[in-house]
mmCIF file of C-alpha atoms and ligand atoms in Angstrom:
data_model
loop_
_atom_site.group_PDB
_atom_site.id
_atom_site.type_symbol
_atom_site.label_atom_id
_atom_site.label_comp_id
_atom_site.label_asym_id
_atom_site.label_seq_id
_atom_site.Cartn_x
_atom_site.Cartn_y
_atom_site.Cartn_z
ATOM 1 C CA ILE A 1 -11.595 -1.488 -3.067
ATOM 2 C CA TYR A 2 -14.898 0.172 -4.021
ATOM 3 C CA GLY A 3 -15.862 0.064 -7.686
ATOM 4 C CA GLY A 4 -13.140 -2.473 -8.516
ATOM 5 C CA LEU A 5 -12.633 -5.469 -10.777
ATOM 6 C CA LYS A 6 -10.747 -8.723 -10.191
ATOM 7 C CA VAL A 7 -7.036 -8.540 -10.967
ATOM 8 C CA SER A 8 -5.799 -10.995 -13.635
ATOM 9 C CA PRO A 9 -2.900 -13.362 -12.834
ATOM 10 C CA GLY A 10 0.438 -11.590 -13.146
ATOM 11 C CA ALA A 11 -1.067 -8.105 -13.602
ATOM 12 C CA MET A 12 -0.041 -6.780 -10.153
ATOM 13 C CA PRO A 13 3.067 -8.856 -9.348
ATOM 14 C CA TRP A 14 4.420 -6.356 -6.754
ATOM 15 C CA GLN A 15 1.264 -6.486 -4.603
ATOM 16 C CA VAL A 16 1.726 -8.368 -1.320
ATOM 17 C CA SER A 17 -0.551 -9.259 1.591
ATOM 18 C CA LEU A 18 0.812 -8.375 5.024
ATOM 19 C CA GLN A 19 -0.462 -10.855 7.608
ATOM 20 C CA VAL A 20 -0.181 -11.346 11.374
ATOM 21 C CA LYS A 21 -0.292 -14.561 13.362
ATOM 22 C CA GLN A 22 -3.546 -15.100 15.231
ATOM 23 C CA LYS A 23 -4.475 -17.486 18.019
ATOM 24 C CA ASN A 24 -7.682 -19.462 18.512
ATOM 25 C CA SER A 25 -8.749 -19.355 14.895
ATOM 26 C CA ASN A 26 -9.045 -21.781 11.960
ATOM 27 C CA LEU A 27 -6.654 -19.712 9.910
ATOM 28 C CA PRO A 28 -3.175 -19.258 11.423
ATOM 29 C CA TYR A 29 -2.708 -15.812 9.861
ATOM 30 C CA ARG A 30 -5.001 -12.883 9.057
ATOM 31 C CA HIS A 31 -4.578 -10.254 6.341
ATOM 32 C CA ILE A 32 -4.143 -6.788 7.831
ATOM 33 C CA CYS A 33 -2.764 -4.651 5.011
ATOM 34 C CA GLY A 34 -1.345 -4.510 1.529
ATOM 35 C CA GLY A 35 2.254 -3.761 0.667
ATOM 36 C CA VAL A 36 4.556 -3.390 -2.313
ATOM 37 C CA LEU A 37 7.668 -5.423 -3.132
ATOM 38 C CA ILE A 38 10.407 -2.930 -4.096
ATOM 39 C CA GLU A 39 13.441 -5.223 -3.804
ATOM 40 C CA SER A 40 13.894 -8.965 -3.284
ATOM 41 C CA CYS A 41 14.083 -8.426 0.497
ATOM 42 C CA TRP A 42 12.159 -5.147 0.964
ATOM 43 C CA VAL A 43 8.456 -4.369 1.123
ATOM 44 C CA LEU A 44 7.014 -0.876 1.380
ATOM 45 C CA THR A 45 3.788 -0.458 3.361
ATOM 46 C CA ALA A 46 1.907 2.125 5.424
ATOM 47 C CA GLY A 47 3.179 3.092 8.895
ATOM 48 C CA HIS A 48 -0.258 2.518 10.397
ATOM 49 C CA CYS A 49 -0.101 -1.136 9.281
ATOM 50 C CA ILE A 50 2.584 -1.955 11.835
ATOM 51 C CA GLU A 51 1.264 -3.878 14.837
ATOM 52 C CA GLN A 52 4.127 -3.897 17.333
ATOM 53 C CA ASN A 53 5.577 -7.177 18.616
ATOM 54 C CA LYS A 54 3.487 -9.374 16.349
ATOM 55 C CA ASP A 55 4.770 -12.147 14.119
ATOM 56 C CA MET A 56 4.280 -10.874 10.596
ATOM 57 C CA ARG A 57 4.559 -12.577 7.248
ATOM 58 C CA VAL A 58 4.236 -11.433 3.660
ATOM 59 C CA VAL A 59 2.390 -13.417 0.987
ATOM 60 C CA MET A 60 3.457 -12.699 -2.596
ATOM 61 C CA GLY A 61 2.128 -14.027 -5.885
ATOM 62 C CA SER A 62 -1.354 -15.017 -4.723
ATOM 63 C CA LEU A 63 -4.588 -13.363 -5.873
ATOM 64 C CA ALA A 64 -6.765 -15.276 -3.391
ATOM 65 C CA LEU A 65 -6.388 -15.042 0.397
ATOM 66 C CA ASP A 66 -8.204 -18.245 1.430
ATOM 67 C CA LYS A 67 -6.489 -20.802 -0.840
ATOM 68 C CA LEU A 68 -3.026 -19.608 -1.747
ATOM 69 C CA ASP A 69 -2.237 -19.897 -5.462
ATOM 70 C CA PRO A 70 0.491 -22.403 -6.495
ATOM 71 C CA ALA A 71 2.629 -19.373 -7.407
ATOM 72 C CA ALA A 72 2.472 -17.999 -3.842
ATOM 73 C CA GLN A 73 5.670 -17.250 -1.953
ATOM 74 C CA ILE A 74 5.488 -16.760 1.808
ATOM 75 C CA VAL A 75 8.287 -14.979 3.639
ATOM 76 C CA GLU A 76 8.589 -13.934 7.267
ATOM 77 C CA VAL A 77 9.320 -10.342 8.250
ATOM 78 C CA GLU A 78 12.730 -9.971 9.862
ATOM 79 C CA ASN A 79 12.635 -6.301 10.770
ATOM 80 C CA VAL A 80 10.236 -3.353 10.632
ATOM 81 C CA ILE A 81 11.362 0.229 10.025
ATOM 82 C CA ARG A 82 8.544 2.747 10.566
ATOM 83 C CA HIS A 83 9.174 6.382 9.665
ATOM 84 C CA GLU A 84 10.603 8.363 12.614
ATOM 85 C CA ASN A 85 7.972 11.118 12.104
ATOM 86 C CA TYR A 86 4.993 8.788 11.686
ATOM 87 C CA ARG A 87 2.058 10.445 13.432
ATOM 88 C CA GLU A 88 -1.631 9.655 13.730
ATOM 89 C CA THR A 89 -4.230 12.247 14.750
ATOM 90 C CA PRO A 90 -8.038 11.868 14.701
ATOM 91 C CA ALA A 91 -8.009 13.853 11.431
ATOM 92 C CA ALA A 92 -5.097 12.421 9.445
ATOM 93 C CA VAL A 93 -2.032 10.181 9.338
ATOM 94 C CA TYR A 94 1.342 11.832 8.641
ATOM 95 C CA ASN A 95 4.503 10.228 7.234
ATOM 96 C CA ASP A 96 2.491 7.029 6.868
ATOM 97 C CA ILE A 97 5.247 4.778 5.580
ATOM 98 C CA ALA A 98 7.245 1.754 6.748
ATOM 99 C CA LEU A 99 9.757 -0.679 5.297
ATOM 100 C CA LEU A 100 9.675 -4.395 6.015
ATOM 101 C CA ARG A 101 12.909 -6.315 5.712
ATOM 102 C CA LEU A 102 12.142 -9.886 4.738
ATOM 103 C CA LYS A 103 13.919 -12.983 6.001
ATOM 104 C CA GLY A 104 16.104 -14.587 3.404
ATOM 105 C CA THR A 105 19.499 -15.997 2.560
ATOM 106 C CA ASP A 106 22.305 -14.275 0.632
ATOM 107 C CA GLY A 107 20.177 -11.295 -0.358
ATOM 108 C CA PHE A 108 17.354 -13.436 -1.776
ATOM 109 C CA CYS A 109 13.933 -13.367 -0.213
ATOM 110 C CA ALA A 110 11.395 -13.124 -3.038
ATOM 111 C CA ASN A 111 12.173 -15.096 -6.180
ATOM 112 C CA GLU A 112 11.248 -13.186 -9.304
ATOM 113 C CA THR A 113 8.635 -15.043 -11.377
ATOM 114 C CA GLN A 114 5.789 -14.150 -13.727
ATOM 115 C CA PHE A 115 3.651 -13.587 -10.598
ATOM 116 C CA VAL A 116 6.190 -11.981 -8.244
ATOM 117 C CA LYS A 117 8.144 -8.905 -9.364
ATOM 118 C CA THR A 118 9.448 -5.720 -7.810
ATOM 119 C CA ALA A 119 7.885 -2.325 -8.587
ATOM 120 C CA CYS A 120 9.986 0.685 -9.593
ATOM 121 C CA LEU A 121 10.126 3.839 -7.493
ATOM 122 C CA PRO A 122 9.040 7.072 -9.231
ATOM 123 C CA ASP A 123 11.699 9.604 -10.225
ATOM 124 C CA SER A 124 9.513 12.724 -10.244
ATOM 125 C CA GLN A 125 6.063 14.123 -9.580
ATOM 126 C CA LEU A 126 3.290 13.268 -12.024
ATOM 127 C CA PRO A 127 0.670 15.684 -13.369
ATOM 128 C CA ASP A 128 -2.769 16.147 -11.785
ATOM 129 C CA GLY A 129 -5.597 14.383 -13.533
ATOM 130 C CA ILE A 130 -3.735 11.347 -14.837
ATOM 131 C CA GLY A 131 -5.207 7.890 -14.279
ATOM 132 C CA CYS A 132 -3.496 5.469 -11.904
ATOM 133 C CA THR A 133 -4.367 2.036 -10.460
ATOM 134 C CA ILE A 134 -5.100 1.034 -6.864
ATOM 135 C CA SER A 135 -5.431 -2.559 -5.659
ATOM 136 C CA GLY A 136 -6.142 -4.543 -2.534
ATOM 137 C CA TRP A 137 -8.183 -7.075 -0.564
ATOM 138 C CA GLY A 138 -9.912 -4.405 1.542
ATOM 139 C CA ALA A 139 -13.561 -3.568 2.147
ATOM 140 C CA THR A 140 -15.885 -3.271 -0.850
ATOM 141 C CA GLU A 141 -19.288 -1.663 -1.411
ATOM 142 C CA THR A 142 -20.851 -5.041 -0.545
ATOM 143 C CA SER A 143 -18.489 -6.364 2.175
ATOM 144 C CA ASP A 144 -16.946 -4.583 5.166
ATOM 145 C CA TYR A 145 -14.768 -7.695 5.623
ATOM 146 C CA GLY A 146 -13.047 -7.243 2.312
ATOM 147 C CA SER A 147 -12.553 -9.308 -0.800
ATOM 148 C CA ASN A 148 -11.017 -12.790 -0.977
ATOM 149 C CA HIS A 149 -9.763 -12.025 -4.500
ATOM 150 C CA LEU A 150 -7.417 -9.113 -5.225
ATOM 151 C CA LEU A 151 -9.346 -6.183 -6.759
ATOM 152 C CA GLU A 152 -8.148 -3.157 -8.721
ATOM 153 C CA ALA A 153 -9.666 0.173 -9.742
ATOM 154 C CA ASN A 154 -8.732 3.263 -11.695
ATOM 155 C CA VAL A 155 -8.342 6.577 -9.881
ATOM 156 C CA LEU A 156 -7.288 10.074 -10.939
ATOM 157 C CA LEU A 157 -4.573 12.153 -9.233
ATOM 158 C CA ILE A 158 -6.313 15.109 -7.581
ATOM 159 C CA ASN A 159 -4.743 18.559 -7.359
ATOM 160 C CA GLN A 160 -3.341 19.341 -3.861
ATOM 161 C CA GLN A 161 -5.143 22.732 -3.608
ATOM 162 C CA LYS A 162 -8.395 21.111 -4.691
ATOM 163 C CA CYS A 163 -8.040 18.403 -2.025
ATOM 164 C CA SER A 164 -7.289 21.094 0.590
ATOM 165 C CA GLU A 165 -10.589 22.892 -0.009
ATOM 166 C CA PRO A 166 -12.801 23.044 3.113
ATOM 167 C CA ARG A 167 -15.435 20.773 1.542
ATOM 168 C CA VAL A 168 -12.786 18.104 0.893
ATOM 169 C CA TYR A 169 -10.029 17.692 3.567
ATOM 170 C CA GLY A 170 -9.112 21.315 4.380
ATOM 171 C CA ALA A 171 -5.848 21.757 6.301
ATOM 172 C CA ASN A 172 -5.439 18.014 7.012
ATOM 173 C CA ILE A 173 -3.508 17.467 3.773
ATOM 174 C CA ASP A 174 0.260 18.082 3.842
ATOM 175 C CA ASN A 175 3.073 17.400 1.375
ATOM 176 C CA THR A 176 3.692 13.858 2.704
ATOM 177 C CA MET A 177 0.381 12.828 1.084
ATOM 178 C CA PHE A 178 -1.840 13.362 -1.952
ATOM 179 C CA CYS A 179 -5.410 12.608 -2.901
ATOM 180 C CA ALA A 180 -6.629 10.349 -5.682
ATOM 181 C CA GLY A 181 -10.018 9.060 -6.674
ATOM 182 C CA HIS A 182 -13.214 10.498 -8.071
ATOM 183 C CA LEU A 183 -14.803 13.482 -6.300
ATOM 184 C CA GLN A 184 -18.269 12.279 -7.328
ATOM 185 C CA GLY A 185 -17.633 9.163 -5.184
ATOM 186 C CA GLY A 186 -17.980 5.416 -5.861
ATOM 187 C CA VAL A 187 -14.444 4.316 -6.771
ATOM 188 C CA ASP A 188 -11.973 4.286 -3.857
ATOM 189 C CA SER A 189 -9.633 2.327 -1.622
ATOM 190 C CA CYS A 190 -10.905 1.244 1.802
ATOM 191 C CA GLN A 191 -9.993 -0.420 5.097
ATOM 192 C CA GLY A 192 -7.752 -3.440 4.451
ATOM 193 C CA ASP A 193 -6.260 -1.869 1.307
ATOM 194 C CA SER A 194 -3.907 0.252 3.439
ATOM 195 C CA GLY A 195 -0.225 0.047 2.605
ATOM 196 C CA GLY A 196 -1.006 -1.272 -0.860
ATOM 197 C CA PRO A 197 -0.007 0.315 -4.143
ATOM 198 C CA LEU A 198 -1.197 3.215 -6.226
ATOM 199 C CA THR A 199 0.787 2.710 -9.418
ATOM 200 C CA CYS A 200 0.986 5.071 -12.377
ATOM 201 C CA LYS A 201 2.656 4.831 -15.761
ATOM 202 C CA GLN A 202 5.797 6.970 -15.980
ATOM 203 C CA THR A 203 7.344 6.758 -19.467
ATOM 204 C CA ASP A 204 6.045 3.223 -20.108
ATOM 205 C CA THR A 205 6.963 1.719 -16.707
ATOM 206 C CA HIS A 206 4.642 1.288 -13.779
ATOM 207 C CA VAL A 207 5.920 3.173 -10.742
ATOM 208 C CA ILE A 208 4.759 3.001 -7.147
ATOM 209 C CA TYR A 209 3.518 6.563 -6.729
ATOM 210 C CA GLY A 210 1.374 6.180 -3.594
ATOM 211 C CA LEU A 211 0.493 3.892 -0.677
ATOM 212 C CA VAL A 212 -3.111 3.596 0.519
ATOM 213 C CA SER A 213 -3.176 5.657 3.741
ATOM 214 C CA TRP A 214 -6.466 7.153 4.959
ATOM 215 C CA GLY A 215 -9.718 8.889 4.088
ATOM 216 C CA ASP A 216 -13.129 9.835 5.464
ATOM 217 C CA GLN A 217 -14.785 6.429 4.992
ATOM 218 C CA CYS A 218 -14.849 5.052 1.460
ATOM 219 C CA GLY A 219 -16.394 5.998 -1.853
ATOM 220 C CA LYS A 220 -18.084 9.134 -0.508
ATOM 221 C CA LYS A 221 -18.582 12.279 -2.596
ATOM 222 C CA ASN A 222 -15.817 14.873 -1.974
ATOM 223 C CA LYS A 223 -13.901 12.405 0.253
ATOM 224 C CA PRO A 224 -11.286 10.801 -2.030
ATOM 225 C CA GLY A 225 -8.642 8.387 -0.828
ATOM 226 C CA VAL A 226 -5.455 9.855 0.658
ATOM 227 C CA TYR A 227 -2.140 8.249 -0.279
ATOM 228 C CA THR A 228 1.393 8.479 1.098
ATOM 229 C CA ARG A 229 3.410 10.536 -1.389
ATOM 230 C CA VAL A 230 6.246 8.135 -2.247
ATOM 231 C CA THR A 231 8.311 10.831 -4.052
ATOM 232 C CA HIS A 232 8.560 12.696 -0.721
ATOM 233 C CA PHE A 233 10.252 9.650 0.845
ATOM 234 C CA LEU A 234 12.729 8.570 -1.850
ATOM 235 C CA ASP A 235 15.797 9.603 0.175
ATOM 236 C CA TRP A 236 14.357 7.977 3.303
ATOM 237 C CA ILE A 237 13.720 4.720 1.401
ATOM 238 C CA ARG A 238 17.202 4.739 -0.140
ATOM 239 C CA SER A 239 18.919 5.506 3.171
ATOM 240 C CA LYS A 240 17.130 2.701 5.036
ATOM 241 C CA THR A 241 17.505 0.031 2.360
ATOM 242 C CA ARG A 242 21.205 0.903 1.857
ATOM 243 C CA ALA A 243 22.032 1.298 5.558
ATOM 244 C CA SER A 244 20.897 -2.256 6.304
ATOM 245 C CA PRO A 245 22.006 -4.312 3.305
ATOM 246 C CA VAL A 246 20.727 -7.862 3.147
HETATM 247 C C1 4AZ B 301 -8.697 2.647 6.505
HETATM 248 O O1 4AZ B 301 -9.505 2.695 7.425
HETATM 249 C C2 4AZ B 301 -8.959 3.427 5.268
HETATM 250 N N1 4AZ B 301 -11.043 5.689 1.334
HETATM 251 C C3 4AZ B 301 -8.149 3.244 4.163
HETATM 252 C C4 4AZ B 301 -8.420 3.978 3.009
HETATM 253 C C5 4AZ B 301 -9.442 4.877 2.984
HETATM 254 C C6 4AZ B 301 -10.251 5.066 4.075
HETATM 255 C C7 4AZ B 301 -10.018 4.321 5.239
HETATM 256 C C8 4AZ B 301 -9.691 5.661 1.717
HETATM 257 O O2 4AZ B 301 -7.687 1.961 6.594
#
């Protein structure tokens, strides 16, 4: 996150860290992406976060990556469902969404606490210009390696036509995505934040409106962050989470 501040305990209880097992290293797992807990056994993340045939785990309820907080819950990933039309080109990522089914017993994977809670899905589109919150452990203006502590920042929803202007992203923006940020630059998501939440307030509840997806570098003028448009995938999410009950 560029231009961010440290998240306070319990302020982003749906944020998770998606990690993969690594060999020949001090740490057994490395953070690759963010994600969002939407049900006890389901995490939403970006399609481009899926590394095939790797052991993945999800860490919930911890703000720090190096020393897990006492409130941390660690759950293995049982199954990965990437969108059937996920596509990556040099210019953009399309249908950048995946569901992770967590390992658990009797429908319980994450235990709801003050520090671990599910996020609500949005029920409709939100107006351009409103302020929303992004968060993650990704690269910052002072570290390409990312932040050990979870950071958050405020971004504005940017009009689709505006983001499709030639000086911004031109024809690379489609209706599976939207832009958010600040066109003057400075405040943005970045590498390592991918898959994590963009939440907005919809009638007094926080809803998961976007997932960090892509962008032309980070924090640059006229190059805002691009987010997976969660409202476009509501039926897909419902069909997958219902079709494979836990
Ligand atoms: C990335 O490389 C990435 N500024 C994620 C977000 C943004 C740019 C790049 C948005 O994963």
